[in-house]
Tab-separated table of C-alpha atoms in Angstrom:
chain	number	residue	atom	x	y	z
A	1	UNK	CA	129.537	55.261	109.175
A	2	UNK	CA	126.958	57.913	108.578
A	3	UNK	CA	125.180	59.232	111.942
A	4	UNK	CA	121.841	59.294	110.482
A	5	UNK	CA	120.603	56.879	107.899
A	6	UNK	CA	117.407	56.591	106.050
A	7	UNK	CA	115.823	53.662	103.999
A	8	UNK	CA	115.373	52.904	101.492
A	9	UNK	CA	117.492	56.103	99.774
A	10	UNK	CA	115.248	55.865	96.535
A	11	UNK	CA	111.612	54.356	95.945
A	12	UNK	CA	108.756	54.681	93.116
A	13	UNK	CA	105.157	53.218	94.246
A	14	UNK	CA	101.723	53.380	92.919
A	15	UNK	CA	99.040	55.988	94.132
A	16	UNK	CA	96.861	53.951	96.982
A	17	UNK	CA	99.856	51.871	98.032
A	18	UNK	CA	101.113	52.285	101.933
A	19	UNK	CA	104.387	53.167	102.035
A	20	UNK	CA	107.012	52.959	105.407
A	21	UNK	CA	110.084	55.272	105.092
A	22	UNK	CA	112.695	55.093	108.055
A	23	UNK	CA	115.287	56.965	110.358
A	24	UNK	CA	117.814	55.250	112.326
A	25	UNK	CA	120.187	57.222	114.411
A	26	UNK	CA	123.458	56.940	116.379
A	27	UNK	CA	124.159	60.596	117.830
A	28	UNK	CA	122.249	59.105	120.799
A	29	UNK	CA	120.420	62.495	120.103
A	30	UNK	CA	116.503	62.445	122.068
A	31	UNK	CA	114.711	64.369	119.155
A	32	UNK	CA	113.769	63.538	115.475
A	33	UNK	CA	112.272	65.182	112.607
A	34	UNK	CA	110.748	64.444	109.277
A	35	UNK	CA	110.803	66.982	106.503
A	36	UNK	CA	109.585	66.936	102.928
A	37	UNK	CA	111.754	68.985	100.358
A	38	UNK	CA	109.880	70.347	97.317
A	39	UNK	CA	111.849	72.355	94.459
A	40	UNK	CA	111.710	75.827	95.698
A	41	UNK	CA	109.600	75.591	98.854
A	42	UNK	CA	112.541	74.608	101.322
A	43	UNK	CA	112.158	72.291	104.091
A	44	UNK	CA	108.744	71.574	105.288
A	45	UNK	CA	107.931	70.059	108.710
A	46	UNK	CA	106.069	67.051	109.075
A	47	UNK	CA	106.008	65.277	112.082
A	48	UNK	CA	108.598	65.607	114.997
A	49	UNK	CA	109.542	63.956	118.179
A	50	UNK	CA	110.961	64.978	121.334
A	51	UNK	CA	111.566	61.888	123.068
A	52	UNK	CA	110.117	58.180	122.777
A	53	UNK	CA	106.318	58.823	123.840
A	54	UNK	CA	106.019	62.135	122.285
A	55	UNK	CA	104.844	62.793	118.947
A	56	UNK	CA	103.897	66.393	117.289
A	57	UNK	CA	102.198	67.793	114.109
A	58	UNK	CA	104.661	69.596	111.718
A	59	UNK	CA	103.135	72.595	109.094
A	60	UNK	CA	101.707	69.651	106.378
A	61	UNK	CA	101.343	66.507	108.425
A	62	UNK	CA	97.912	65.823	106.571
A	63	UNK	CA	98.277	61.920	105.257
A	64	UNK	CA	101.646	61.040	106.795
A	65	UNK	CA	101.884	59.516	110.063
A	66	UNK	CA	104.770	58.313	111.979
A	67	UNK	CA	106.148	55.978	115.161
A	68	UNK	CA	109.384	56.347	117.202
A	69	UNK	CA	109.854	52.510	117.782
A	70	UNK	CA	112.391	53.144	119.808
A	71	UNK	CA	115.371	56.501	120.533
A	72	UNK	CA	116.942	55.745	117.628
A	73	UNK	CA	114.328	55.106	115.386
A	74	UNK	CA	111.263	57.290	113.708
A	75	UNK	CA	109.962	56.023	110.787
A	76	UNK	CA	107.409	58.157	108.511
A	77	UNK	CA	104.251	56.249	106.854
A	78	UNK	CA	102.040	57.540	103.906
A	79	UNK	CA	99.063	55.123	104.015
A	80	UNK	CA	97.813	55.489	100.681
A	81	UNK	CA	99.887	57.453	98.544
A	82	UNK	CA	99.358	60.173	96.148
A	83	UNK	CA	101.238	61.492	93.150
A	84	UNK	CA	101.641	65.138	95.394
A	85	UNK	CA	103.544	63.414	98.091
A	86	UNK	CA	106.216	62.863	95.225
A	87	UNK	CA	109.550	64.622	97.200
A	88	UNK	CA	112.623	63.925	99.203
A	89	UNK	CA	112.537	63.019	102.297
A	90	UNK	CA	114.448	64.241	105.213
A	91	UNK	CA	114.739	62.791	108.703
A	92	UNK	CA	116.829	65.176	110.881
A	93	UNK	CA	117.705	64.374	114.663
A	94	UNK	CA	118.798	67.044	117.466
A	95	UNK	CA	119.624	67.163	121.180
A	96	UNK	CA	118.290	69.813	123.339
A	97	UNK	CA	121.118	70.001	125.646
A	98	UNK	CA	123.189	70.517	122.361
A	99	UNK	CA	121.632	73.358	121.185
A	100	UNK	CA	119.278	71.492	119.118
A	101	UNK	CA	121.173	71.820	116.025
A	102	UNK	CA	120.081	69.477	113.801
A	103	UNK	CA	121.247	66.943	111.894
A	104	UNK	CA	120.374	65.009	108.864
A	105	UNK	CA	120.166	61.951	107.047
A	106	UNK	CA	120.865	61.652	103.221
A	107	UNK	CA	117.553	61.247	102.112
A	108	UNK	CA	114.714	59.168	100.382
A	109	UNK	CA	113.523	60.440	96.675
A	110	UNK	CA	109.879	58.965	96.814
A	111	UNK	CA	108.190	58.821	93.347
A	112	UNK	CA	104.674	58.246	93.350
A	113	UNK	CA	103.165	57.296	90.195
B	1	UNK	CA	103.845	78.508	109.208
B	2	UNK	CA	106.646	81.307	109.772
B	3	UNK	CA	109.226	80.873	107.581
B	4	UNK	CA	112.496	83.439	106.883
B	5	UNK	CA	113.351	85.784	103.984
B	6	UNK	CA	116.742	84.584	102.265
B	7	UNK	CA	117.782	86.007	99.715
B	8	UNK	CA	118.924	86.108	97.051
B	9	UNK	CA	116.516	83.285	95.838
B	10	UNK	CA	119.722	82.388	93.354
B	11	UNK	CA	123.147	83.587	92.098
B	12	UNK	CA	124.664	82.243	89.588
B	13	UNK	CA	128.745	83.922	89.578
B	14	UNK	CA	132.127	83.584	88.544
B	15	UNK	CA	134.548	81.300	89.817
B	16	UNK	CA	137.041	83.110	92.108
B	17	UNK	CA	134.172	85.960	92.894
B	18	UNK	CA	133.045	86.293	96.472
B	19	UNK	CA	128.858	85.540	97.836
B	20	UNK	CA	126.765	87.186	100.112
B	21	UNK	CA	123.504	85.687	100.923
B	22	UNK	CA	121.201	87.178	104.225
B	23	UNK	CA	118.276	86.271	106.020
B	24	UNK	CA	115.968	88.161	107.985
B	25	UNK	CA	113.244	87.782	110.188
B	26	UNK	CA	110.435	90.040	112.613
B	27	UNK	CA	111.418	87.859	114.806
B	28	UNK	CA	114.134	87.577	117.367
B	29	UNK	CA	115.956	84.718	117.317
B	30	UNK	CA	118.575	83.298	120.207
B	31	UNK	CA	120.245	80.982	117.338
B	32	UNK	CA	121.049	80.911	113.648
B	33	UNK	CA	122.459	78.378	111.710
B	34	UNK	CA	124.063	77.971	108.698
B	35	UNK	CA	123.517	74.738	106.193
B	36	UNK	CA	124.452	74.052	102.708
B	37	UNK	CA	122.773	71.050	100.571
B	38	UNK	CA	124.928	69.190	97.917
B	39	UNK	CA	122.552	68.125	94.987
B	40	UNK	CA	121.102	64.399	96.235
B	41	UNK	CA	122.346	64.576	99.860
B	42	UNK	CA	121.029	66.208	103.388
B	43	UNK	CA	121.580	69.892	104.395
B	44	UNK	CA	125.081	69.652	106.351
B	45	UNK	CA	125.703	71.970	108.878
B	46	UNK	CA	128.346	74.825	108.286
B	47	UNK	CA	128.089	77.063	110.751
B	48	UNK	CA	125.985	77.701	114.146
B	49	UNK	CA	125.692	80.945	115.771
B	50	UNK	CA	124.508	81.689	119.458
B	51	UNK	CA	125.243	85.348	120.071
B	52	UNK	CA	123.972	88.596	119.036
B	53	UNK	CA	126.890	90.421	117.141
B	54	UNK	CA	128.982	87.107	116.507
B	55	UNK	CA	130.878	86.769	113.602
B	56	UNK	CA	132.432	82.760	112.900
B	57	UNK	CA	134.016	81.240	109.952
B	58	UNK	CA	134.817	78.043	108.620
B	59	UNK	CA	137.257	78.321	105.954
B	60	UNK	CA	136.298	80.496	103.583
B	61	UNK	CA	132.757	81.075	104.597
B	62	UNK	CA	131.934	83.705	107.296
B	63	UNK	CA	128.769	84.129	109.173
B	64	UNK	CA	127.475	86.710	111.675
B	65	UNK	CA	124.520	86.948	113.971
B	66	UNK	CA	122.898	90.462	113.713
B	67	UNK	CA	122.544	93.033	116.435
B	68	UNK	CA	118.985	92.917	115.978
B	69	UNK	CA	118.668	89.460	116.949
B	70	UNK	CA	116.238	89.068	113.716
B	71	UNK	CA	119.171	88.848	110.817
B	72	UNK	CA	122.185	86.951	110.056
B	73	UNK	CA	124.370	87.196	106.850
B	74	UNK	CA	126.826	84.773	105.252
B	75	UNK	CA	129.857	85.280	102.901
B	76	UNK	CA	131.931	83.005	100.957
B	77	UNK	CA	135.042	84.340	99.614
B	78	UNK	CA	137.007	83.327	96.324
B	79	UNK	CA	134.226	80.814	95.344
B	80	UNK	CA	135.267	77.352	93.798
B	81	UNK	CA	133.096	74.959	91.803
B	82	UNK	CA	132.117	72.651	94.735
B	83	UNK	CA	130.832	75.799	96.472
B	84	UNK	CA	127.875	74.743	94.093
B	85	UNK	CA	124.557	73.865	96.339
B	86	UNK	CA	121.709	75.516	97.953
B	87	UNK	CA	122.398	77.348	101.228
B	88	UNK	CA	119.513	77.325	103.896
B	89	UNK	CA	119.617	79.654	107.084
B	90	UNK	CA	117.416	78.497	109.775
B	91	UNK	CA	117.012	80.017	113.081
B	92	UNK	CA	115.981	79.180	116.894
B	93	UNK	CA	114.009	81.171	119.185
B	94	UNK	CA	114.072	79.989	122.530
B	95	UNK	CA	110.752	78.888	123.858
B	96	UNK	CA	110.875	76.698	126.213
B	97	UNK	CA	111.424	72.937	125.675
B	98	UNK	CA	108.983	73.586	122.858
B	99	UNK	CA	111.328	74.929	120.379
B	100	UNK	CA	111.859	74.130	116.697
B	101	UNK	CA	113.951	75.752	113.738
B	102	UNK	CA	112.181	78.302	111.175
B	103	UNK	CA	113.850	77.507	107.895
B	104	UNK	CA	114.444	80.337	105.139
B	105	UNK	CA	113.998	78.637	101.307
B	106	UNK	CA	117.452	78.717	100.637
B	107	UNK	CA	119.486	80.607	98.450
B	108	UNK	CA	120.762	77.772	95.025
B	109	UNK	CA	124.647	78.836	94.314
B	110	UNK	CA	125.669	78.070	91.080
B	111	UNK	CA	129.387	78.579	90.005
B	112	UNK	CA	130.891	78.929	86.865
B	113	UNK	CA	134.621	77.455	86.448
């Protein structure tokens, strides 16, 4: 079974509709990340957490926000979506102890029409 | 935000012919890490590197850490078809608890059978 999972893995919405993607996580691994993947701009930060009551800004966290429910979960929320925020979706977790290499989930191709 | 120069951008090469991609930064950094990205899936992890000078490999891919502390190189020799993929660098500078990867835009690999 995959370490880190994301749902759902594909989605198409409507501009103005709230959308919930989410993260769950086995490593047992205190940190998690969301990223946004655009063709030819890499991986973009948008939100990360260090632990369960800490919550940061990433480089373009401007109409996403997120909640870390619980250590193994971090879900990422657009609350009225936009055709720009059409990407994939990355959550990624780490441990500091480990090095903080991360690790990530498959992905979630969000289409926003 | 700070992002790292990888390059090249793209190759596109022979099968059986051997790859060199680099990244470099004007920054130090105390980690660098390796990641490739099959089309549709998450960046997986292919090598990590923690020491200034270090060369590892993993099969036919080699990495090394520069002397610098601000560069880090990786090769893949006799390239096969499912070397195909985009291969991100990212790097670590200690700082703290506080500290998060700088990503390079990745270098897309395409191989020719």
């Amino acid at each position: 079974d995959a370490d880190v999972t994301q749902t759902p893995r594909n989605r198409i919405t409507k501009t103005g509709k709230r959308i919930m993607l989410e993260c769950s996580q086995t490593k047992g691994h205190d940190r998690m990340y969301w990223y946004r993947q655009d063709p030819g701009l890499g991986l973009r930060l948008i939100y990360y957490s260090f632990d369960v009551k800490d919550i940061n800004k990433g480089e373009i966290s401007d109409g996403y926000s997120v909640s870390r429910q619980a250590q193994a979960k971090f879900s990422l929320s657009l609350e009225s979506a936009i055709p720009n925020q059409t990407a994939l979706y990355f959550c990624a977790t780490s441990d500091f102890t480990g090095g903080d290499t991360q690790y990530f989930g498959p992905g979630t191709r969000l289409t926003v029409l | 935000g700070q992002q790292l120069n990888q390059n090249p951008q793209s190759m596109f090469i022979q099968e059986g012919e051997d790859v060199s991609m680099n990244c470099t930064s004007s920054s130090i950094f105390n980690t660098w890490l390796w990641y490739k990205q099959d089309p549709g899936e998450g960046p997986v992890l292919l090598i990590a590197l923690y020491k200034a000078g270090e060369l590892t490999s993993n099969g036919r891919l080699t990495a090394q850490f520069g002397i610098t502390r601000k560069d880090s190189f990786l090769n893949i020799s006799a390239s096969i078809p499912s070397d195909v993929g985009i291969y991100f660098c990212a790097g670590l500078a200690n700082a703290g608890n506080n500290r998060k990867l700088i990503w390079g835009l990745g270098t897309s690999l395409a191989v020719n059978p």
